Tab-separated table of C-alpha atoms and ligand atoms in Angstrom:
chain	number	residue	atom	x	y	z
A	2	MET	CA	-14.354	-54.060	-31.349
A	3	LYS	CA	-15.997	-55.049	-34.565
A	4	THR	CA	-16.015	-51.955	-36.708
A	5	ILE	CA	-12.055	-51.028	-35.741
A	6	GLU	CA	-11.478	-54.835	-37.078
A	7	LYS	CA	-13.422	-54.859	-40.111
A	8	GLU	CA	-11.974	-51.150	-40.983
A	9	ASN	CA	-8.744	-52.739	-40.781
A	10	LEU	CA	-9.705	-55.440	-43.182
A	11	TYR	CA	-12.026	-53.444	-45.463
A	12	VAL	CA	-11.125	-49.605	-45.761
A	13	ALA	CA	-7.724	-48.347	-47.390
A	14	GLY	CA	-5.344	-47.532	-44.503
A	15	THR	CA	-4.961	-43.872	-45.363
A	16	TYR	CA	-5.904	-42.593	-41.953
A	17	LYS	CA	-4.422	-42.936	-38.554
A	18	ARG	CA	-7.906	-42.786	-36.512
A	19	PHE	CA	-7.885	-42.632	-32.709
A	20	PRO	CA	-9.260	-45.680	-30.969
A	21	ILE	CA	-12.808	-44.422	-31.223
A	22	GLU	CA	-15.709	-45.177	-32.988
A	23	ILE	CA	-18.145	-42.237	-32.904
A	24	VAL	CA	-22.101	-42.955	-33.188
A	25	SER	CA	-24.100	-39.918	-32.628
A	26	GLY	CA	-23.909	-36.619	-31.248
A	27	LYS	CA	-25.820	-33.175	-30.856
A	28	GLY	CA	-24.524	-29.779	-30.475
A	29	ALA	CA	-21.115	-30.120	-29.435
A	30	THR	CA	-21.232	-33.451	-28.090
A	31	ALA	CA	-20.235	-36.531	-29.408
A	32	VAL	CA	-21.049	-40.128	-28.137
A	33	ASP	CA	-18.857	-43.088	-28.630
A	34	SER	CA	-19.718	-46.645	-28.592
A	35	ASN	CA	-19.185	-46.990	-25.126
A	36	GLY	CA	-21.914	-44.204	-24.440
A	37	LYS	CA	-18.950	-42.091	-23.408
A	38	GLU	CA	-19.373	-38.565	-24.398
A	39	TYR	CA	-16.867	-35.906	-25.410
A	40	ILE	CA	-17.067	-32.333	-25.812
A	41	ASP	CA	-16.280	-31.688	-29.628
A	42	LEU	CA	-13.565	-29.051	-30.553
A	43	ALA	CA	-12.556	-30.471	-33.835
A	44	SER	CA	-16.136	-30.155	-35.772
A	45	GLY	CA	-15.480	-32.955	-38.016
A	46	ILE	CA	-12.174	-30.595	-38.915
A	47	ALA	CA	-14.247	-27.310	-39.448
A	48	VAL	CA	-17.202	-28.963	-41.177
A	49	ASN	CA	-19.767	-29.187	-38.755
A	50	THR	CA	-20.378	-25.374	-38.037
A	51	PHE	CA	-23.462	-25.650	-36.050
A	52	GLY	CA	-22.488	-29.058	-34.328
A	53	TYR	CA	-23.943	-32.251	-34.645
A	54	SER	CA	-27.599	-33.016	-35.460
A	55	ASP	CA	-28.308	-29.032	-35.512
A	56	ASP	CA	-32.161	-28.544	-35.458
A	57	GLU	CA	-32.722	-25.681	-37.834
A	58	TRP	CA	-29.860	-27.328	-40.537
A	59	ILE	CA	-31.683	-30.897	-40.013
A	60	ALA	CA	-35.278	-29.312	-40.887
A	61	ALA	CA	-33.699	-27.501	-43.953
A	62	VAL	CA	-31.678	-30.672	-45.168
A	63	THR	CA	-34.617	-33.133	-44.674
A	64	LYS	CA	-37.029	-30.743	-46.312
A	65	GLN	CA	-35.035	-30.718	-49.496
A	66	LEU	CA	-34.108	-34.203	-49.030
A	67	THR	CA	-37.595	-35.249	-49.238
A	68	THR	CA	-38.517	-33.027	-52.062
A	69	LEU	CA	-35.772	-33.486	-54.617
A	70	GLN	CA	-32.234	-35.172	-53.788
A	71	HIS	CA	-30.588	-34.630	-57.168
A	72	THR	CA	-31.433	-34.031	-60.998
A	73	SER	CA	-27.873	-33.681	-62.393
A	74	ASN	CA	-26.937	-30.285	-63.856
A	75	LEU	CA	-28.608	-30.650	-67.024
A	76	TYR	CA	-31.560	-29.183	-65.576
A	77	TYR	CA	-32.010	-26.027	-63.343
A	78	THR	CA	-32.632	-26.290	-59.619
A	79	ASP	CA	-33.392	-23.514	-56.732
A	80	PRO	CA	-31.223	-24.407	-54.113
A	81	CYS	CA	-28.199	-24.131	-55.735
A	82	VAL	CA	-29.098	-20.710	-57.250
A	83	GLU	CA	-30.182	-19.544	-54.201
A	84	LEU	CA	-26.961	-20.699	-52.511
A	85	ALA	CA	-24.979	-18.623	-55.199
A	86	ALA	CA	-26.701	-15.600	-55.101
A	87	LEU	CA	-26.687	-15.623	-50.634
A	88	LEU	CA	-22.556	-16.035	-51.380
A	89	CYS	CA	-22.419	-13.424	-54.103
A	90	GLU	CA	-24.203	-10.838	-52.036
A	91	LYS	CA	-22.075	-11.675	-48.831
A	92	THR	CA	-19.157	-11.176	-50.614
A	93	GLY	CA	-19.595	-9.103	-53.850
A	94	MET	CA	-18.124	-11.891	-55.670
A	95	LYS	CA	-19.742	-12.232	-58.960
A	96	LYS	CA	-20.589	-15.902	-60.102
A	97	VAL	CA	-20.075	-19.650	-58.265
A	98	PHE	CA	-19.040	-22.836	-59.626
A	99	PHE	CA	-19.940	-25.555	-57.240
A	100	SER	CA	-18.359	-28.935	-56.370
A	101	ASN	CA	-17.815	-31.674	-53.735
A	102	SER	CA	-14.771	-30.851	-51.625
A	103	GLY	CA	-11.863	-28.429	-50.787
A	104	ALA	CA	-9.289	-29.921	-53.539
A	105	GLU	CA	-11.890	-29.598	-55.983
A	106	ALA	CA	-12.700	-25.918	-55.327
A	107	ASN	CA	-9.330	-25.563	-55.634
A	108	GLU	CA	-8.784	-27.605	-58.580
A	109	CYS	CA	-11.739	-25.062	-60.519
A	110	ALA	CA	-9.697	-22.268	-59.335
A	111	ILE	CA	-6.470	-23.062	-60.858
A	112	LYS	CA	-8.249	-24.043	-63.988
A	113	ALA	CA	-9.977	-20.792	-64.001
A	114	ALA	CA	-5.997	-19.246	-63.495
A	115	ARG	CA	-4.696	-21.448	-66.313
A	116	LYS	CA	-7.568	-20.086	-68.625
A	117	TYR	CA	-7.052	-16.597	-67.839
A	118	ALA	CA	-3.369	-16.819	-68.369
A	119	GLU	CA	-4.042	-18.747	-71.694
A	120	ASN	CA	-6.227	-16.081	-72.992
A	121	LYS	CA	-3.802	-13.271	-72.244
A	122	GLY	CA	-1.025	-15.303	-73.235
A	123	ASN	CA	1.136	-14.967	-69.966
A	124	SER	CA	2.529	-17.119	-68.010
A	125	THR	CA	0.553	-19.800	-66.768
A	126	THR	CA	2.860	-20.637	-63.409
A	127	ILE	CA	0.834	-20.480	-60.137
A	128	LEU	CA	2.666	-19.475	-57.279
A	129	THR	CA	1.752	-20.971	-53.722
A	130	LEU	CA	3.244	-20.609	-50.113
A	131	LEU	CA	5.578	-22.857	-48.351
A	132	ASN	CA	3.737	-24.638	-45.917
A	133	SER	CA	0.474	-24.624	-47.469
A	134	PHE	CA	-2.211	-27.026	-47.749
A	135	HIS	CA	-4.591	-27.320	-50.932
A	136	GLY	CA	-5.788	-30.858	-51.398
A	137	ARG	CA	-5.043	-34.147	-52.332
A	138	THR	CA	-5.761	-34.435	-55.789
A	139	LEU	CA	-2.369	-34.547	-58.001
A	140	THR	CA	-2.843	-31.038	-58.965
A	141	THR	CA	-4.076	-29.254	-55.635
A	142	LEU	CA	-0.941	-31.485	-54.325
A	143	ALA	CA	1.209	-29.674	-56.625
A	144	ALA	CA	-0.182	-26.659	-55.590
A	145	THR	CA	0.591	-27.536	-51.658
A	146	GLY	CA	4.000	-26.384	-50.405
A	147	GLN	CA	4.818	-29.086	-48.642
A	148	GLU	CA	7.433	-31.795	-49.968
A	149	THR	CA	6.271	-34.674	-47.383
A	150	PHE	CA	2.629	-34.742	-49.546
A	151	HIS	CA	4.295	-34.886	-52.747
A	152	LYS	CA	6.609	-37.709	-52.841
A	153	ASP	CA	5.426	-41.323	-53.808
A	154	PHE	CA	3.130	-39.104	-56.445
A	155	LEU	CA	5.531	-37.907	-58.968
A	156	PRO	CA	5.259	-36.558	-61.341
A	157	LEU	CA	2.550	-34.047	-60.243
A	158	THR	CA	0.887	-31.206	-62.635
A	159	GLU	CA	3.622	-29.087	-63.690
A	160	GLY	CA	3.275	-25.106	-63.163
A	161	PHE	CA	3.506	-24.564	-59.721
A	162	ALA	CA	6.296	-22.589	-57.857
A	163	TYR	CA	6.516	-21.794	-54.162
A	164	THR	CA	7.653	-18.791	-51.803
A	165	PRO	CA	8.061	-18.372	-47.762
A	166	ALA	CA	4.890	-17.017	-46.341
A	167	ASN	CA	5.284	-13.580	-44.830
A	168	ASP	CA	8.430	-12.935	-46.792
A	169	ILE	CA	8.225	-9.842	-48.967
A	170	ALA	CA	11.526	-9.525	-50.216
A	171	ALA	CA	11.401	-13.407	-51.515
A	172	LEU	CA	7.597	-12.698	-52.936
A	173	THR	CA	8.782	-9.689	-55.147
A	174	GLU	CA	11.704	-12.059	-56.289
A	175	ALA	CA	9.223	-14.866	-57.127
A	176	PHE	CA	7.130	-12.668	-59.275
A	177	GLU	CA	9.953	-11.251	-60.926
A	178	LYS	CA	11.188	-14.862	-61.510
A	179	TYR	CA	7.877	-16.796	-62.564
A	180	SER	CA	5.710	-14.112	-63.739
A	181	PRO	CA	2.832	-16.131	-61.911
A	182	CYS	CA	-0.899	-15.680	-63.601
A	183	ALA	CA	-2.229	-16.408	-60.029
A	184	VAL	CA	-0.892	-16.413	-55.991
A	185	MET	CA	-3.146	-18.812	-54.272
A	186	PHE	CA	-2.476	-18.642	-50.393
A	187	GLU	CA	-4.624	-19.295	-47.260
A	188	VAL	CA	-4.503	-16.187	-44.871
A	189	VAL	CA	-4.101	-18.643	-42.092
A	190	GLN	CA	-2.601	-21.926	-42.912
A	191	GLY	CA	-4.456	-24.638	-41.423
A	192	GLU	CA	-2.640	-28.012	-41.863
A	193	GLY	CA	0.754	-26.019	-41.836
A	194	GLY	CA	0.158	-25.257	-38.170
A	195	VAL	CA	-2.606	-22.544	-37.843
A	196	ASN	CA	-0.414	-19.855	-38.589
A	197	PRO	CA	-2.181	-16.440	-39.965
A	198	LEU	CA	-0.293	-14.543	-42.460
A	199	GLU	CA	0.997	-11.234	-41.866
A	200	TYR	CA	-1.219	-7.958	-42.557
A	201	ASP	CA	2.050	-6.511	-44.601
A	202	PHE	CA	2.692	-9.502	-46.880
A	203	VAL	CA	-1.263	-10.246	-47.884
A	204	LYS	CA	-1.189	-6.407	-48.731
A	205	LYS	CA	2.076	-6.940	-50.686
A	206	ILE	CA	0.702	-9.927	-52.741
A	207	GLU	CA	-2.746	-7.622	-53.429
A	208	GLU	CA	0.058	-5.138	-54.732
A	209	LEU	CA	1.748	-7.359	-56.779
A	210	CYS	CA	-0.932	-9.250	-58.097
A	211	THR	CA	-2.755	-6.209	-59.388
A	212	ALA	CA	0.454	-4.488	-60.764
A	213	ASN	CA	1.326	-7.660	-62.514
A	214	ASP	CA	-2.537	-8.785	-63.761
A	215	ALA	CA	-2.037	-11.901	-61.595
A	216	LEU	CA	-5.573	-13.177	-59.946
A	217	MET	CA	-5.501	-13.623	-56.010
A	218	ILE	CA	-6.741	-16.682	-55.019
A	219	CYS	CA	-7.555	-17.249	-51.340
A	220	ASP	CA	-8.288	-20.808	-50.234
A	221	GLU	CA	-10.915	-20.331	-47.512
A	222	VAL	CA	-11.499	-24.234	-47.300
A	223	GLN	CA	-10.803	-24.365	-43.597
A	224	ILE	CA	-10.967	-20.687	-42.172
A	225	GLY	CA	-13.961	-19.311	-44.334
A	226	ASN	CA	-17.922	-19.640	-43.200
A	227	GLY	CA	-17.608	-17.637	-40.281
A	228	ARG	CA	-15.171	-19.372	-38.570
A	229	SER	CA	-12.474	-16.514	-38.521
A	230	GLY	CA	-15.075	-14.376	-37.006
A	231	LYS	CA	-16.005	-12.461	-40.143
A	232	LEU	CA	-17.819	-14.544	-42.914
A	233	TYR	CA	-14.480	-15.057	-44.749
A	234	GLY	CA	-10.913	-14.672	-43.396
A	235	TYR	CA	-9.686	-12.342	-46.380
A	236	MET	CA	-12.202	-9.538	-44.941
A	237	HIS	CA	-9.732	-8.894	-41.958
A	238	TYR	CA	-6.903	-8.409	-44.499
A	239	GLY	CA	-9.046	-5.397	-46.517
A	240	ILE	CA	-8.177	-7.173	-49.909
A	241	SER	CA	-10.581	-8.015	-52.962
A	242	PRO	CA	-9.542	-11.561	-54.105
A	243	ASP	CA	-10.260	-12.647	-57.463
A	244	VAL	CA	-11.279	-16.039	-56.546
A	245	VAL	CA	-12.454	-17.403	-53.299
A	246	THR	CA	-12.283	-21.278	-52.599
A	247	THR	CA	-14.467	-22.967	-49.777
A	248	ALA	CA	-15.467	-26.183	-48.638
A	249	LYS	CA	-15.429	-28.012	-45.281
A	250	GLY	CA	-17.810	-25.636	-43.189
A	251	LEU	CA	-19.914	-24.555	-45.965
A	252	GLY	CA	-22.465	-27.320	-45.783
A	253	GLY	CA	-22.351	-27.892	-41.852
A	254	GLY	CA	-21.797	-31.571	-42.664
A	255	LEU	CA	-22.501	-32.107	-46.035
A	256	PRO	CA	-19.832	-32.251	-49.027
A	257	ILE	CA	-19.913	-29.086	-51.019
A	258	GLY	CA	-17.235	-27.109	-52.329
A	259	ALA	CA	-17.376	-23.615	-54.047
A	260	THR	CA	-15.420	-21.371	-56.000
A	261	MET	CA	-16.074	-17.986	-56.134
A	262	LEU	CA	-15.451	-15.926	-59.074
A	263	GLY	CA	-14.584	-11.969	-59.048
A	264	GLU	CA	-15.202	-9.686	-61.902
A	265	ARG	CA	-12.035	-10.357	-63.478
A	266	VAL	CA	-12.766	-14.019	-64.075
A	267	LYS	CA	-16.684	-14.130	-63.667
A	268	ASP	CA	-17.090	-15.529	-67.356
A	269	ILE	CA	-13.743	-17.625	-67.601
A	270	PHE	CA	-16.081	-20.710	-67.939
A	271	THR	CA	-18.252	-21.275	-70.790
A	272	TYR	CA	-20.632	-24.412	-71.785
A	273	GLY	CA	-18.316	-27.267	-71.458
A	274	SER	CA	-15.346	-26.093	-70.093
A	275	HIS	CA	-15.961	-27.236	-66.449
A	276	GLY	CA	-18.264	-29.660	-64.609
A	277	SER	CA	-19.611	-31.648	-61.948
A	278	THR	CA	-22.095	-34.636	-61.586
A	279	PHE	CA	-22.860	-33.811	-57.892
A	280	GLY	CA	-21.827	-30.173	-57.970
A	281	GLY	CA	-24.704	-28.012	-56.706
A	282	ASN	CA	-26.561	-30.865	-55.302
A	283	PRO	CA	-29.708	-29.672	-53.766
A	284	VAL	CA	-29.495	-31.390	-50.522
A	285	CYS	CA	-26.097	-29.853	-49.947
A	286	CYS	CA	-27.039	-26.611	-51.325
A	287	ALA	CA	-30.210	-26.457	-49.272
A	288	GLY	CA	-27.952	-27.305	-45.915
A	289	ALA	CA	-25.073	-24.474	-46.968
A	290	VAL	CA	-27.968	-22.047	-47.451
A	291	ASN	CA	-29.261	-22.634	-43.895
A	292	ILE	CA	-25.580	-22.384	-42.862
A	293	ILE	CA	-24.618	-19.197	-44.567
A	294	THR	CA	-28.098	-17.386	-43.582
A	295	ARG	CA	-27.172	-17.834	-40.102
A	296	LEU	CA	-24.138	-16.294	-40.093
A	297	ASP	CA	-25.066	-12.966	-39.311
A	298	GLU	CA	-23.602	-10.175	-37.283
A	299	ALA	CA	-24.621	-11.435	-33.980
A	300	MET	CA	-23.208	-14.728	-34.600
A	301	LEU	CA	-20.043	-13.596	-35.991
A	302	SER	CA	-19.189	-11.425	-32.722
A	303	GLU	CA	-19.800	-14.685	-30.853
A	304	VAL	CA	-17.443	-16.154	-32.548
A	305	ILE	CA	-14.869	-13.253	-31.407
A	306	LYS	CA	-16.268	-13.491	-27.956
A	307	LYS	CA	-15.294	-17.345	-27.489
A	308	SER	CA	-12.094	-16.705	-29.285
A	309	GLU	CA	-10.794	-14.040	-26.898
A	310	LEU	CA	-12.103	-16.546	-24.117
A	311	ILE	CA	-9.705	-19.427	-25.343
A	312	LYS	CA	-7.001	-17.144	-25.798
A	313	ASN	CA	-7.492	-15.456	-22.108
A	314	THR	CA	-7.707	-18.610	-20.581
A	315	LEU	CA	-4.444	-20.604	-21.988
A	316	GLU	CA	-2.546	-17.776	-22.960
A	317	GLY	CA	0.209	-17.350	-20.004
A	318	SER	CA	-0.953	-20.995	-18.590
A	319	GLU	CA	1.189	-23.454	-17.720
A	320	GLY	CA	2.534	-25.588	-20.718
A	321	VAL	CA	1.126	-23.063	-22.988
A	322	GLU	CA	3.681	-21.753	-24.946
A	323	SER	CA	1.316	-19.405	-27.710
A	324	VAL	CA	-2.087	-19.323	-28.991
A	325	THR	CA	-2.077	-18.600	-32.844
A	326	GLY	CA	-4.815	-18.197	-35.184
A	327	LEU	CA	-7.881	-16.359	-35.779
A	328	GLY	CA	-11.648	-16.260	-34.534
A	329	LEU	CA	-12.197	-20.542	-33.448
A	330	MET	CA	-9.819	-21.818	-35.539
A	331	LEU	CA	-6.741	-21.693	-33.316
A	332	GLY	CA	-3.528	-23.252	-32.930
A	333	ILE	CA	-2.016	-23.769	-29.333
A	334	LYS	CA	1.862	-24.392	-29.089
A	335	THR	CA	2.406	-26.899	-25.816
A	336	ALA	CA	5.759	-27.708	-24.163
A	337	LYS	CA	4.444	-31.441	-24.340
A	338	PRO	CA	4.415	-32.885	-27.601
A	339	ALA	CA	0.970	-31.716	-29.226
A	340	GLY	CA	0.058	-35.751	-29.578
A	341	GLU	CA	0.405	-36.245	-26.258
A	342	VAL	CA	-2.068	-33.424	-25.100
A	343	VAL	CA	-4.453	-34.621	-27.298
A	344	SER	CA	-4.558	-38.255	-26.182
A	345	ARG	CA	-4.753	-36.654	-22.571
A	346	CYS	CA	-7.937	-34.608	-23.421
A	347	ILE	CA	-9.904	-37.361	-25.174
A	348	GLU	CA	-8.958	-39.368	-22.228
A	349	ASN	CA	-10.772	-36.726	-20.534
A	350	GLY	CA	-13.649	-36.293	-22.743
A	351	VAL	CA	-12.652	-33.787	-25.092
A	352	LEU	CA	-11.905	-34.137	-28.780
A	353	VAL	CA	-9.064	-31.793	-30.062
A	354	ILE	CA	-6.612	-32.383	-33.177
A	355	THR	CA	-3.193	-31.577	-34.480
A	356	ALA	CA	-1.853	-29.364	-36.590
A	357	LYS	CA	2.140	-29.892	-37.525
A	358	ASP	CA	3.576	-29.522	-33.825
A	359	LYS	CA	0.349	-27.432	-32.398
A	360	VAL	CA	-2.819	-28.438	-30.633
A	361	ARG	CA	-5.473	-27.354	-32.832
A	362	LEU	CA	-8.915	-26.270	-31.754
A	363	LEU	CA	-12.107	-25.920	-34.427
A	364	PRO	CA	-15.241	-25.812	-32.196
A	365	PRO	CA	-18.581	-25.906	-33.589
A	366	LEU	CA	-19.177	-21.816	-33.746
A	367	ASN	CA	-22.332	-22.241	-31.451
A	368	ILE	CA	-20.887	-24.044	-28.644
A	369	PRO	CA	-22.831	-23.319	-25.621
A	370	MET	CA	-20.159	-21.145	-23.350
A	371	GLU	CA	-20.405	-23.543	-20.595
A	372	GLU	CA	-19.440	-26.398	-22.408
A	373	LEU	CA	-16.483	-24.524	-23.942
A	374	LYS	CA	-15.286	-23.855	-20.572
A	375	LYS	CA	-15.571	-27.281	-19.464
A	376	ALA	CA	-13.619	-28.234	-22.433
A	377	LEU	CA	-10.839	-25.392	-21.723
A	378	ALA	CA	-10.341	-26.567	-17.934
A	379	VAL	CA	-9.729	-30.260	-19.415
A	380	ILE	CA	-7.126	-28.653	-21.803
A	381	LYS	CA	-5.399	-26.687	-19.894
A	382	ASP	CA	-4.882	-29.435	-17.566
A	383	ALA	CA	-3.667	-31.809	-20.270
A	384	CYS	CA	-0.959	-29.090	-21.066
A	385	ARG	CA	0.030	-28.582	-17.334
B	13	LIG	C1	-8.811	-29.324	-46.174
B	13	LIG	C2	-8.578	-28.517	-46.817
B	13	LIG	C3	-8.108	-28.177	-48.269
B	13	LIG	C4	-9.114	-30.216	-49.049
B	13	LIG	O1	-10.046	-29.949	-48.702
B	13	LIG	P1	-10.974	-31.597	-48.864
B	13	LIG	O2	-12.259	-31.291	-48.876
B	13	LIG	O3	-10.126	-32.573	-48.019
B	13	LIG	O4	-10.447	-31.630	-50.435
B	13	LIG	C5	-7.953	-27.582	-49.221
B	13	LIG	N1	-7.396	-26.719	-48.605
B	13	LIG	C6	-7.524	-26.225	-47.130
B	13	LIG	C7	-6.805	-24.783	-46.963
B	13	LIG	C8	-8.032	-27.189	-46.291
B	13	LIG	O5	-7.643	-26.937	-45.113
């Protein structure tokens, strides 16, 4: 295949791709270069919130694209202001910094935490969780509590310490040992295997952060933007984070990252203290406004309904050991190796991916029920 041969010659070999070239898509259906159709339950890794070529989203993006594609942050533009206001209204956060990816959104959160600590003369150590994933830049790699990602790239940015997820005693000890200025965590560890944090553990993070004037930073890059069944995953835990980062599904397929700043850090950044050439790009923001506007109660309850359908169909089914996660970010622990199940699904026209030793499902939030049911039958068969 021409594309694959060319790729091997010219594209850096960072990705182990499935041997498929996707050429087009509509809704939850992707089409490869041989004309084969797939029901896509991965959504470009939680990016295509409303699937491929969604009409409303295309209209919003095209309108902006043909009006003004970019002008830099030296001038005011409306789409980024509209998006910031929308995000703040819907979350209670106070201000937003825009970037282009999850890693950058987290970099901004880390800079906010460092500056907050610096201003107060506190320790600059940031506590993160083992088995977390926060991105691929040197600093977000340092924040990522998995050594396999660190090796070959040392030295990483200093000032991170790690503690195991769902271990309240270890968390308390880590606070005593490091007096961290912030704790950064995913309420559902995505790359780590789709593992939700326990309610009591998250509440303890909040309690310790409040008592020790540390910032609570929620990395909502993957679980955010409606995927959990609430607008943001932390909302399931009744906590009020100081910083919320998101990206992936925010733009519905366009590159955008957002770092939402709460009351304590809303004015932490001042002229010149942070920036991004493409940050707040009008086209990406117009796409994101469309996505966030459509994540209303009806859409979120549909997410929960579909989540329940998936769990009810797969739990207890032959070869399925467990289903973990929230909303439409689910991990299936299978008796067979996850990679084998994924290959079998692809052969049978369903795109799913892995997360550690699990099969991971991240379908578009608006996938039609009938298509979801068809895909689940294929998955069920592949697990058996
Ligand atoms: C994907 C992901 C990131 C990194 O996002 P990029 O856009 O790839 O930089 C960070 N945190 C979490 C939780 C993610 O899932």
